[in-house]
Amino acid sequence: MSYLKDRIIKDGIIYPNNVLKIDSFLNHQIDPKVMKEIENELYEHFKKEPITKVLTIEASGIAPAIMVAAHFDVPMLFAKKTKPSTLQKDDRYETQVHSYTKNVTSNVMVSKQYLSADDHVLIIDDFLANGQASLGLIDLVRQAGATVAGVGICVEKSFQDGRRQLEEAGVDVYSIVRIEAIDNDTQTITFAEGH
């Protein structure tokens, strides 16, 4: 069993509506040992791809994305949810992303300066539920004419629709941990096989 899975069992808290709180080690307070495992496993899966850039969305994806980018020795780029005054409309790629956890839709953007048609982009995110964040990042990559090398996920809720949507978009999806079911009443998690 992976260290990430162990931490989910030990410290994960289940809330109604299939919300899994694991911010004590993944996306608020961060366990470097979890990040190292994520870095190594995602690198091993995608190492045959000619990755030139790692892309994520602020803020929770930044920690795993920077670790993976360091292993590939390429830049890490994150899509911003707030438009900086220095980034004009003609200078950016922009799309909309709906957050399942926060139930809010955001415009996200990246500078055209940092994403080009020559890039082979690995997308990294902390969670995969309905797939909206990853689909939004895929849209940004494709707007640039770049290639999506794959999507690497820390924790996937396999009982939701995200993986199917990403696979239908023609993308290789690899998740460190896949969750088949969450039970709020008994506070139990059932893990799925495979990645």
mmCIF file of C-alpha atoms in Angstrom, residues 29-191:
data_model
loop_
_atom_site.group_PDB
_atom_site.id
_atom_site.type_symbol
_atom_site.label_atom_id
_atom_site.label_comp_id
_atom_site.label_asym_id
_atom_site.label_seq_id
_atom_site.Cartn_x
_atom_site.Cartn_y
_atom_site.Cartn_z
ATOM 1 C CA GLN A 29 -0.420 21.507 5.134
ATOM 2 C CA ILE A 30 1.841 19.418 2.916
ATOM 3 C CA ASP A 31 3.680 16.208 3.810
ATOM 4 C CA PRO A 32 6.957 16.165 1.825
ATOM 5 C CA LYS A 33 6.984 12.347 1.919
ATOM 6 C CA VAL A 34 3.590 12.311 0.147
ATOM 7 C CA MET A 35 4.905 14.805 -2.426
ATOM 8 C CA LYS A 36 8.028 12.712 -3.025
ATOM 9 C CA GLU A 37 5.907 9.605 -3.666
ATOM 10 C CA ILE A 38 3.690 11.552 -6.080
ATOM 11 C CA GLU A 39 6.729 12.992 -7.857
ATOM 12 C CA ASN A 40 8.386 9.610 -8.330
ATOM 13 C CA GLU A 41 5.280 7.713 -9.402
ATOM 14 C CA LEU A 42 4.110 10.316 -11.920
ATOM 15 C CA TYR A 43 7.626 10.620 -13.325
ATOM 16 C CA GLU A 44 7.849 6.837 -13.772
ATOM 17 C CA HIS A 45 4.539 6.720 -15.641
ATOM 18 C CA PHE A 46 5.188 9.679 -17.961
ATOM 19 C CA LYS A 47 8.997 9.524 -18.354
ATOM 20 C CA LYS A 48 8.827 8.304 -21.963
ATOM 21 C CA GLU A 49 6.915 11.437 -22.980
ATOM 22 C CA PRO A 50 8.957 14.418 -24.252
ATOM 23 C CA ILE A 51 7.635 16.721 -21.507
ATOM 24 C CA THR A 52 8.623 20.384 -21.901
ATOM 25 C CA LYS A 53 6.265 21.887 -19.329
ATOM 26 C CA VAL A 54 4.132 20.880 -16.333
ATOM 27 C CA LEU A 55 0.801 22.717 -15.978
ATOM 28 C CA THR A 56 -1.572 22.954 -13.035
ATOM 29 C CA ILE A 57 -4.207 25.303 -11.645
ATOM 30 C CA GLU A 58 -3.738 27.442 -8.558
ATOM 31 C CA ALA A 59 -3.484 26.721 -5.747
ATOM 32 C CA SER A 60 -3.730 23.075 -4.648
ATOM 33 C CA GLY A 61 -1.992 21.614 -7.679
ATOM 34 C CA ILE A 62 1.140 23.730 -7.309
ATOM 35 C CA ALA A 63 2.975 21.555 -4.759
ATOM 36 C CA PRO A 64 2.785 18.256 -6.680
ATOM 37 C CA ALA A 65 3.296 20.024 -10.012
ATOM 38 C CA ILE A 66 6.533 21.736 -8.959
ATOM 39 C CA MET A 67 7.894 18.430 -7.634
ATOM 40 C CA VAL A 68 7.119 16.619 -10.901
ATOM 41 C CA ALA A 69 8.482 19.519 -12.977
ATOM 42 C CA ALA A 70 11.727 19.424 -10.991
ATOM 43 C CA HIS A 71 12.074 15.697 -11.701
ATOM 44 C CA PHE A 72 11.572 16.318 -15.439
ATOM 45 C CA ASP A 73 13.835 19.397 -15.210
ATOM 46 C CA VAL A 74 11.251 21.569 -16.984
ATOM 47 C CA PRO A 75 9.311 24.716 -15.981
ATOM 48 C CA MET A 76 6.069 24.464 -14.031
ATOM 49 C CA LEU A 77 3.264 26.789 -15.120
ATOM 50 C CA PHE A 78 0.063 27.396 -13.211
ATOM 51 C CA ALA A 79 -3.199 28.780 -14.513
ATOM 52 C CA LYS A 80 -4.248 31.856 -12.562
ATOM 53 C CA LYS A 81 -7.774 32.403 -11.289
ATOM 54 C CA THR A 82 -7.326 36.160 -10.895
ATOM 55 C CA LYS A 83 -6.222 38.306 -13.814
ATOM 56 C CA PRO A 84 -3.044 40.228 -13.042
ATOM 57 C CA SER A 85 -2.987 43.835 -14.266
ATOM 58 C CA THR A 86 0.060 42.931 -16.372
ATOM 59 C CA LEU A 87 -1.775 40.276 -18.414
ATOM 60 C CA GLN A 88 -3.929 41.792 -21.168
ATOM 61 C CA LYS A 89 -6.689 39.931 -23.047
ATOM 62 C CA ASP A 90 -4.628 39.494 -26.229
ATOM 63 C CA ASP A 91 -1.689 38.126 -24.221
ATOM 64 C CA ARG A 92 -3.445 35.171 -22.566
ATOM 65 C CA TYR A 93 -5.280 31.927 -23.122
ATOM 66 C CA GLU A 94 -8.435 31.787 -21.009
ATOM 67 C CA THR A 95 -11.147 29.256 -20.181
ATOM 68 C CA GLN A 96 -13.785 28.582 -17.517
ATOM 69 C CA VAL A 97 -13.445 25.928 -14.821
ATOM 70 C CA HIS A 98 -16.116 24.791 -12.361
ATOM 71 C CA SER A 99 -14.931 23.655 -8.916
ATOM 72 C CA TYR A 100 -16.898 20.708 -7.525
ATOM 73 C CA THR A 101 -15.736 21.296 -3.939
ATOM 74 C CA LYS A 102 -16.362 25.063 -3.901
ATOM 75 C CA ASN A 103 -19.317 25.008 -6.332
ATOM 76 C CA VAL A 104 -17.993 28.074 -8.135
ATOM 77 C CA THR A 105 -16.988 28.741 -11.745
ATOM 78 C CA SER A 106 -13.770 30.667 -12.357
ATOM 79 C CA ASN A 107 -12.063 32.122 -15.384
ATOM 80 C CA VAL A 108 -8.552 30.705 -15.480
ATOM 81 C CA MET A 109 -5.733 31.920 -17.668
ATOM 82 C CA VAL A 110 -2.116 31.501 -18.651
ATOM 83 C CA SER A 111 0.149 33.912 -20.470
ATOM 84 C CA LYS A 112 0.753 33.176 -24.143
ATOM 85 C CA GLN A 113 4.388 33.953 -23.369
ATOM 86 C CA TYR A 114 4.745 30.689 -21.405
ATOM 87 C CA LEU A 115 2.772 28.209 -23.531
ATOM 88 C CA SER A 116 3.515 27.570 -27.204
ATOM 89 C CA ALA A 117 2.719 25.085 -29.971
ATOM 90 C CA ASP A 118 6.126 23.442 -29.391
ATOM 91 C CA ASP A 119 5.230 22.397 -25.827
ATOM 92 C CA HIS A 120 4.425 18.864 -24.679
ATOM 93 C CA VAL A 121 2.472 19.510 -21.499
ATOM 94 C CA LEU A 122 1.906 17.232 -18.526
ATOM 95 C CA ILE A 123 -1.117 18.376 -16.503
ATOM 96 C CA ILE A 124 -0.995 17.711 -12.744
ATOM 97 C CA ASP A 125 -3.768 18.173 -10.173
ATOM 98 C CA ASP A 126 -4.447 17.112 -6.605
ATOM 99 C CA PHE A 127 -7.995 15.753 -7.146
ATOM 100 C CA LEU A 128 -10.003 14.353 -10.035
ATOM 101 C CA ALA A 129 -13.766 14.345 -9.436
ATOM 102 C CA ASN A 130 -15.833 15.651 -12.338
ATOM 103 C CA GLY A 131 -12.768 16.530 -14.381
ATOM 104 C CA GLN A 132 -13.557 20.200 -14.916
ATOM 105 C CA ALA A 133 -10.163 21.545 -13.802
ATOM 106 C CA SER A 134 -8.256 19.120 -16.016
ATOM 107 C CA LEU A 135 -10.594 19.723 -18.974
ATOM 108 C CA GLY A 136 -10.059 23.466 -18.567
ATOM 109 C CA LEU A 137 -6.288 22.998 -18.549
ATOM 110 C CA ILE A 138 -6.529 20.753 -21.628
ATOM 111 C CA ASP A 139 -8.478 23.548 -23.326
ATOM 112 C CA LEU A 140 -5.706 26.062 -22.518
ATOM 113 C CA VAL A 141 -3.040 23.712 -23.900
ATOM 114 C CA ARG A 142 -5.013 23.115 -27.078
ATOM 115 C CA GLN A 143 -5.681 26.853 -27.527
ATOM 116 C CA ALA A 144 -1.899 27.247 -27.681
ATOM 117 C CA GLY A 145 -1.627 24.465 -30.266
ATOM 118 C CA ALA A 146 0.501 22.505 -27.785
ATOM 119 C CA THR A 147 0.330 18.750 -27.097
ATOM 120 C CA VAL A 148 -1.260 17.259 -23.981
ATOM 121 C CA ALA A 149 1.171 14.534 -22.900
ATOM 122 C CA GLY A 150 -1.161 13.302 -20.139
ATOM 123 C CA VAL A 151 -2.900 14.099 -16.882
ATOM 124 C CA GLY A 152 -1.398 13.038 -13.550
ATOM 125 C CA ILE A 153 -3.699 13.011 -10.526
ATOM 126 C CA CYS A 154 -2.910 12.561 -6.834
ATOM 127 C CA VAL A 155 -6.361 11.316 -5.741
ATOM 128 C CA GLU A 156 -9.165 10.293 -8.087
ATOM 129 C CA LYS A 157 -12.792 9.808 -7.084
ATOM 130 C CA SER A 158 -13.481 7.008 -9.561
ATOM 131 C CA PHE A 159 -17.211 6.997 -8.757
ATOM 132 C CA GLN A 160 -17.510 10.434 -10.370
ATOM 133 C CA ASP A 161 -17.346 11.266 -14.063
ATOM 134 C CA GLY A 162 -13.915 12.889 -14.433
ATOM 135 C CA ARG A 163 -11.832 9.981 -15.744
ATOM 136 C CA ARG A 164 -14.415 9.077 -18.390
ATOM 137 C CA GLN A 165 -14.521 12.669 -19.639
ATOM 138 C CA LEU A 166 -10.724 12.915 -19.839
ATOM 139 C CA GLU A 167 -10.422 9.585 -21.633
ATOM 140 C CA GLU A 168 -13.135 10.690 -24.073
ATOM 141 C CA ALA A 169 -10.989 13.786 -24.690
ATOM 142 C CA GLY A 170 -8.227 11.393 -25.784
ATOM 143 C CA VAL A 171 -5.934 11.929 -22.813
ATOM 144 C CA ASP A 172 -3.782 9.440 -20.879
ATOM 145 C CA VAL A 173 -4.895 9.671 -17.230
ATOM 146 C CA TYR A 174 -2.790 8.278 -14.386
ATOM 147 C CA SER A 175 -3.905 8.533 -10.755
ATOM 148 C CA ILE A 176 -1.743 7.642 -7.755
ATOM 149 C CA VAL A 177 -4.793 6.640 -5.697
ATOM 150 C CA ARG A 178 -8.272 5.814 -6.995
ATOM 151 C CA ILE A 179 -11.267 5.852 -4.638
ATOM 152 C CA GLU A 180 -14.212 3.645 -5.571
ATOM 153 C CA ALA A 181 -16.604 4.741 -2.800
ATOM 154 C CA ILE A 182 -16.880 7.049 0.198
ATOM 155 C CA ASP A 183 -19.347 6.486 3.048
ATOM 156 C CA ASN A 184 -20.023 9.545 5.178
ATOM 157 C CA ASP A 185 -22.035 7.594 7.791
ATOM 158 C CA THR A 186 -19.341 5.029 8.548
ATOM 159 C CA GLN A 187 -16.389 7.270 7.554
ATOM 160 C CA THR A 188 -15.042 4.504 5.301
ATOM 161 C CA ILE A 189 -13.232 4.674 1.993
ATOM 162 C CA THR A 190 -13.105 1.878 -0.583
ATOM 163 C CA PHE A 191 -10.183 2.015 -2.962
#
